[in-house]
GROMACS .gro file of C-alpha atoms in nm:
model
  198
    1MET     CA    1  -1.925  -3.379   2.267
    2HIS     CA    2  -2.127  -3.286   2.576
    3THR     CA    3  -2.299  -3.002   2.389
    4ALA     CA    4  -2.380  -3.229   2.097
    5GLN     CA    5  -2.533  -3.489   2.324
    6THR     CA    6  -2.724  -3.231   2.528
    7CYS     CA    7  -2.866  -3.061   2.219
    8GLY     CA    8  -2.951  -3.380   2.034
    9LEU     CA    9  -2.683  -3.333   1.767
   10SER     CA   10  -2.504  -3.642   1.643
   11PRO     CA   11  -2.170  -3.670   1.826
   12GLN     CA   12  -2.023  -3.788   1.496
   13TRP     CA   13  -2.025  -3.430   1.368
   14ALA     CA   14  -1.802  -3.328   1.659
   15LEU     CA   15  -1.566  -3.619   1.592
   16ASP     CA   16  -1.560  -3.538   1.220
   17GLN     CA   17  -1.482  -3.174   1.297
   18LEU     CA   18  -1.184  -3.271   1.513
   19GLU     CA   19  -1.056  -3.500   1.239
   20GLY     CA   20  -1.109  -3.229   0.982
   21MET     CA   21  -0.900  -2.986   1.185
   22HIS     CA   22  -0.609  -3.231   1.161
   23ILE     CA   23  -0.651  -3.235   0.783
   24ASP     CA   24  -0.659  -2.857   0.768
   25ILE     CA   25  -0.329  -2.820   0.957
   26GLY     CA   26  -0.130  -2.966   0.668
   27PHE     CA   27  -0.349  -2.833   0.388
   28THR     CA   28  -0.163  -2.670   0.097
   29GLY     CA   29  -0.421  -2.670  -0.181
   30PHE     CA   30  -0.650  -2.847  -0.423
   31THR     CA   31  -0.565  -3.010  -0.752
   32THR     CA   32  -0.916  -3.086  -0.874
   33GLU     CA   33  -1.278  -3.004  -0.796
   34ALA     CA   34  -1.306  -3.350  -0.641
   35ASP     CA   35  -1.026  -3.257  -0.397
   36TYR     CA   36  -1.216  -2.943  -0.305
   37GLN     CA   37  -1.541  -3.134  -0.248
   38ALA     CA   38  -1.360  -3.386  -0.026
   39TYR     CA   39  -1.223  -3.095   0.179
   40VAL     CA   40  -1.573  -2.951   0.226
   41ASP     CA   41  -1.699  -3.292   0.338
   42ALA     CA   42  -1.416  -3.341   0.584
   43VAL     CA   43  -1.356  -2.990   0.717
   44THR     CA   44  -1.624  -2.733   0.634
   45TRP     CA   45  -1.945  -2.934   0.657
   46PRO     CA   46  -1.879  -3.084   1.002
   47GLY     CA   47  -1.794  -2.737   1.130
   48ALA     CA   48  -2.119  -2.601   0.989
   49MET     CA   49  -2.315  -2.881   1.153
   50ILE     CA   50  -2.169  -2.795   1.493
   51THR     CA   51  -2.328  -2.450   1.460
   52SER     CA   52  -2.611  -2.458   1.206
   53GLY     CA   53  -2.704  -2.810   1.310
   54LEU     CA   54  -2.804  -2.677   1.650
   55ILE     CA   55  -3.073  -2.454   1.499
   56PRO     CA   56  -3.419  -2.607   1.539
   57HIS     CA   57  -3.547  -2.719   1.201
   58GLN     CA   58  -3.881  -2.814   1.055
   59VAL     CA   59  -3.756  -3.076   0.810
   60PRO     CA   60  -3.599  -3.419   0.871
   61ASP     CA   61  -3.242  -3.413   1.006
   62HIS     CA   62  -3.103  -3.562   0.685
   63ASP     CA   63  -3.267  -3.294   0.469
   64PHE     CA   64  -3.143  -3.015   0.693
   65ALA     CA   65  -2.793  -3.163   0.692
   66GLN     CA   66  -2.798  -3.159   0.312
   67THR     CA   67  -2.896  -2.791   0.317
   68CYS     CA   68  -2.607  -2.727   0.555
   69ARG     CA   69  -2.381  -2.906   0.305
   70VAL     CA   70  -2.490  -2.667   0.030
   71LEU     CA   71  -2.436  -2.372   0.265
   72SER     CA   72  -2.092  -2.507   0.354
   73ASP     CA   73  -2.004  -2.517  -0.015
   74GLY     CA   74  -2.110  -2.156  -0.067
   75ILE     CA   75  -1.926  -2.035   0.242
   76GLN     CA   76  -1.606  -2.223   0.158
   77ARG     CA   77  -1.604  -2.108  -0.204
   78THR     CA   78  -1.649  -1.750  -0.087
   79ASP     CA   79  -1.375  -1.782   0.173
   80ASN     CA   80  -1.142  -1.926  -0.091
   81LEU     CA   81  -1.177  -1.599  -0.283
   82PHE     CA   82  -1.209  -1.355   0.006
   83ASP     CA   83  -0.902  -1.492   0.189
   84MET     CA   84  -0.696  -1.556  -0.123
   85ALA     CA   85  -0.417  -1.305  -0.055
   86ASP     CA   86  -0.358  -1.437   0.297
   87ASP     CA   87  -0.378  -1.800   0.183
   88LEU     CA   88  -0.130  -1.748  -0.101
   89ARG     CA   89   0.109  -1.576   0.137
   90GLU     CA   90   0.089  -1.883   0.362
   91GLY     CA   91   0.148  -2.123   0.072
   92ARG     CA   92  -0.213  -2.239   0.039
   93MET     CA   93  -0.369  -2.266  -0.308
   94THR     CA   94  -0.744  -2.259  -0.248
   95LEU     CA   95  -0.852  -2.267  -0.612
   96PRO     CA   96  -0.807  -2.605  -0.782
   97THR     CA   97  -0.496  -2.596  -0.999
   98ALA     CA   98  -0.697  -2.776  -1.268
   99ASP     CA   99  -0.912  -2.462  -1.292
  100LEU     CA  100  -0.604  -2.244  -1.331
  101ASP     CA  101  -0.484  -2.472  -1.610
  102ARG     CA  102  -0.825  -2.462  -1.778
  103HIS     CA  103  -0.814  -2.082  -1.791
  104GLY     CA  104  -0.446  -2.062  -1.880
  105VAL     CA  105  -0.349  -1.893  -1.552
  106THR     CA  106  -0.020  -1.965  -1.377
  107ARG     CA  107   0.016  -1.962  -1.002
  108ARG     CA  108   0.259  -1.670  -1.034
  109GLU     CA  109   0.007  -1.468  -1.237
  110LEU     CA  110  -0.257  -1.540  -0.975
  111ALA     CA  111  -0.032  -1.440  -0.685
  112LEU     CA  112   0.069  -1.117  -0.861
  113GLY     CA  113  -0.287  -1.042  -0.967
  114VAL     CA  114  -0.181  -0.998  -1.330
  115ASP     CA  115  -0.484  -0.860  -1.512
  116THR     CA  116  -0.534  -1.114  -1.790
  117PRO     CA  117  -0.855  -1.235  -1.956
  118GLY     CA  118  -0.784  -1.582  -1.817
  119LEU     CA  119  -0.759  -1.463  -1.457
  120ARG     CA  120  -1.071  -1.250  -1.488
  121ALA     CA  121  -1.260  -1.548  -1.632
  122LEU     CA  122  -1.129  -1.777  -1.355
  123LEU     CA  123  -1.244  -1.544  -1.079
  124THR     CA  124  -1.577  -1.476  -1.247
  125ALA     CA  125  -1.647  -1.849  -1.272
  126HIS     CA  126  -1.567  -1.904  -0.905
  127VAL     CA  127  -1.778  -1.608  -0.792
  128ARG     CA  128  -2.070  -1.740  -0.997
  129THR     CA  129  -2.042  -2.090  -0.852
  130ALA     CA  130  -2.019  -1.955  -0.496
  131ARG     CA  131  -2.319  -1.728  -0.552
  132GLU     CA  132  -2.525  -2.016  -0.689
  133ALA     CA  133  -2.447  -2.229  -0.385
  134LEU     CA  134  -2.548  -1.949  -0.148
  135GLU     CA  135  -2.872  -1.898  -0.341
  136ARG     CA  136  -2.953  -2.269  -0.318
  137ALA     CA  137  -2.875  -2.258   0.055
  138SER     CA  138  -3.139  -1.989   0.102
  139ARG     CA  139  -3.393  -2.274   0.118
  140MET     CA  140  -3.284  -2.290   0.481
  141PHE     CA  141  -3.514  -1.992   0.547
  142ASP     CA  142  -3.810  -2.226   0.498
  143GLU     CA  143  -3.654  -2.508   0.701
  144VAL     CA  144  -3.615  -2.322   1.032
  145PRO     CA  145  -3.874  -2.162   1.261
  146PRO     CA  146  -3.943  -1.798   1.167
  147GLU     CA  147  -3.764  -1.664   1.472
  148PHE     CA  148  -3.437  -1.819   1.350
  149ALA     CA  149  -3.464  -1.694   0.991
  150PRO     CA  150  -3.293  -1.358   1.068
  151SER     CA  151  -2.980  -1.538   1.189
  152VAL     CA  152  -2.965  -1.744   0.871
  153ARG     CA  153  -3.036  -1.438   0.657
  154CYS     CA  154  -2.758  -1.242   0.825
  155LEU     CA  155  -2.508  -1.523   0.766
  156ILE     CA  156  -2.595  -1.574   0.401
  157GLY     CA  157  -2.618  -1.199   0.346
  158LEU     CA  158  -2.265  -1.156   0.482
  159TYR     CA  159  -2.128  -1.402   0.228
  160HIS     CA  160  -2.316  -1.239  -0.059
  161HIS     CA  161  -2.162  -0.911   0.054
  162ARG     CA  162  -1.815  -1.067   0.058
  163LEU     CA  163  -1.866  -1.189  -0.297
  164ASN     CA  164  -1.964  -0.835  -0.394
  165GLN     CA  165  -1.635  -0.714  -0.248
  166VAL     CA  166  -1.446  -0.978  -0.446
  167VAL     CA  167  -1.616  -0.860  -0.765
  168ASP     CA  168  -1.535  -0.498  -0.684
  169ARG     CA  169  -1.170  -0.577  -0.616
  170GLY     CA  170  -1.122  -0.798  -0.921
  171VAL     CA  171  -0.779  -0.949  -0.977
  172THR     CA  172  -0.629  -0.745  -0.691
  173ILE     CA  173  -0.782  -0.983  -0.435
  174ALA     CA  174  -0.480  -1.209  -0.488
  175ARG     CA  175  -0.240  -0.929  -0.392
  176THR     CA  176  -0.413  -0.738  -0.115
  177PRO     CA  177  -0.624  -0.890   0.166
  178VAL     CA  178  -0.993  -0.808   0.178
  179ARG     CA  179  -1.143  -0.727   0.517
  180ASP     CA  180  -1.497  -0.697   0.647
  181ASP     CA  181  -1.615  -0.346   0.717
  182PRO     CA  182  -1.762  -0.332   1.072
  183LEU     CA  183  -2.028  -0.076   0.977
  184THR     CA  184  -2.142  -0.285   0.684
  185CYS     CA  185  -2.167  -0.587   0.910
  186LEU     CA  186  -2.380  -0.389   1.154
  187ARG     CA  187  -2.610  -0.286   0.869
  188LEU     CA  188  -2.641  -0.649   0.762
  189LEU     CA  189  -2.732  -0.743   1.117
  190ALA     CA  190  -2.988  -0.463   1.142
  191SER     CA  191  -3.152  -0.551   0.811
  192ALA     CA  192  -3.157  -0.927   0.867
  193ARG     CA  193  -3.527  -0.924   0.949
  194THR     CA  194  -3.605  -0.851   0.585
  195PRO     CA  195  -3.537  -1.101   0.303
  196VAL     CA  196  -3.324  -0.852   0.106
  197PHE     CA  197  -2.948  -0.913   0.092
  198ALA     CA  198  -2.723  -0.613   0.147
   0.00000   0.00000   0.00000
């Protein structure tokens, strides 16, 4: 709260983040896309505003907050895929069950990483939606002073890289955890001054 007040960030974001953490403690999964969006609003977006919201920006606060919301969506969707094996082991279903039903995938098939056309289509759809959100969030490059663009580029680049790993792993991401490679992260950091994602 003190940091928010000192840095000119709305204290409400800090309060929302604390409330969102309470929600996350008992979280077990989503049923619909609307449930997922409500989770992003309550948990992910306030957390992003505590960090990204502190970056100086060259657009009105409301516009920048909306960009942070898009970024939060892309990050959360990526995390839902990247962390799937760990989440399933802990009893958390981070893909809406309505999406599983739509593609004819059972929770057991997902957890076992059974290579079916339905599961491949489900994962492909979620990767595509996450990638689109991250691409829309790249407008943040033009909303911050140039000296802050490398930090934003590194963050978004990391999540594009994680999606690449998800694609490479395919249906096995549900069975075996995916981890960041430290050397790759260092390369992302080193190349962040250029607008090319690793």
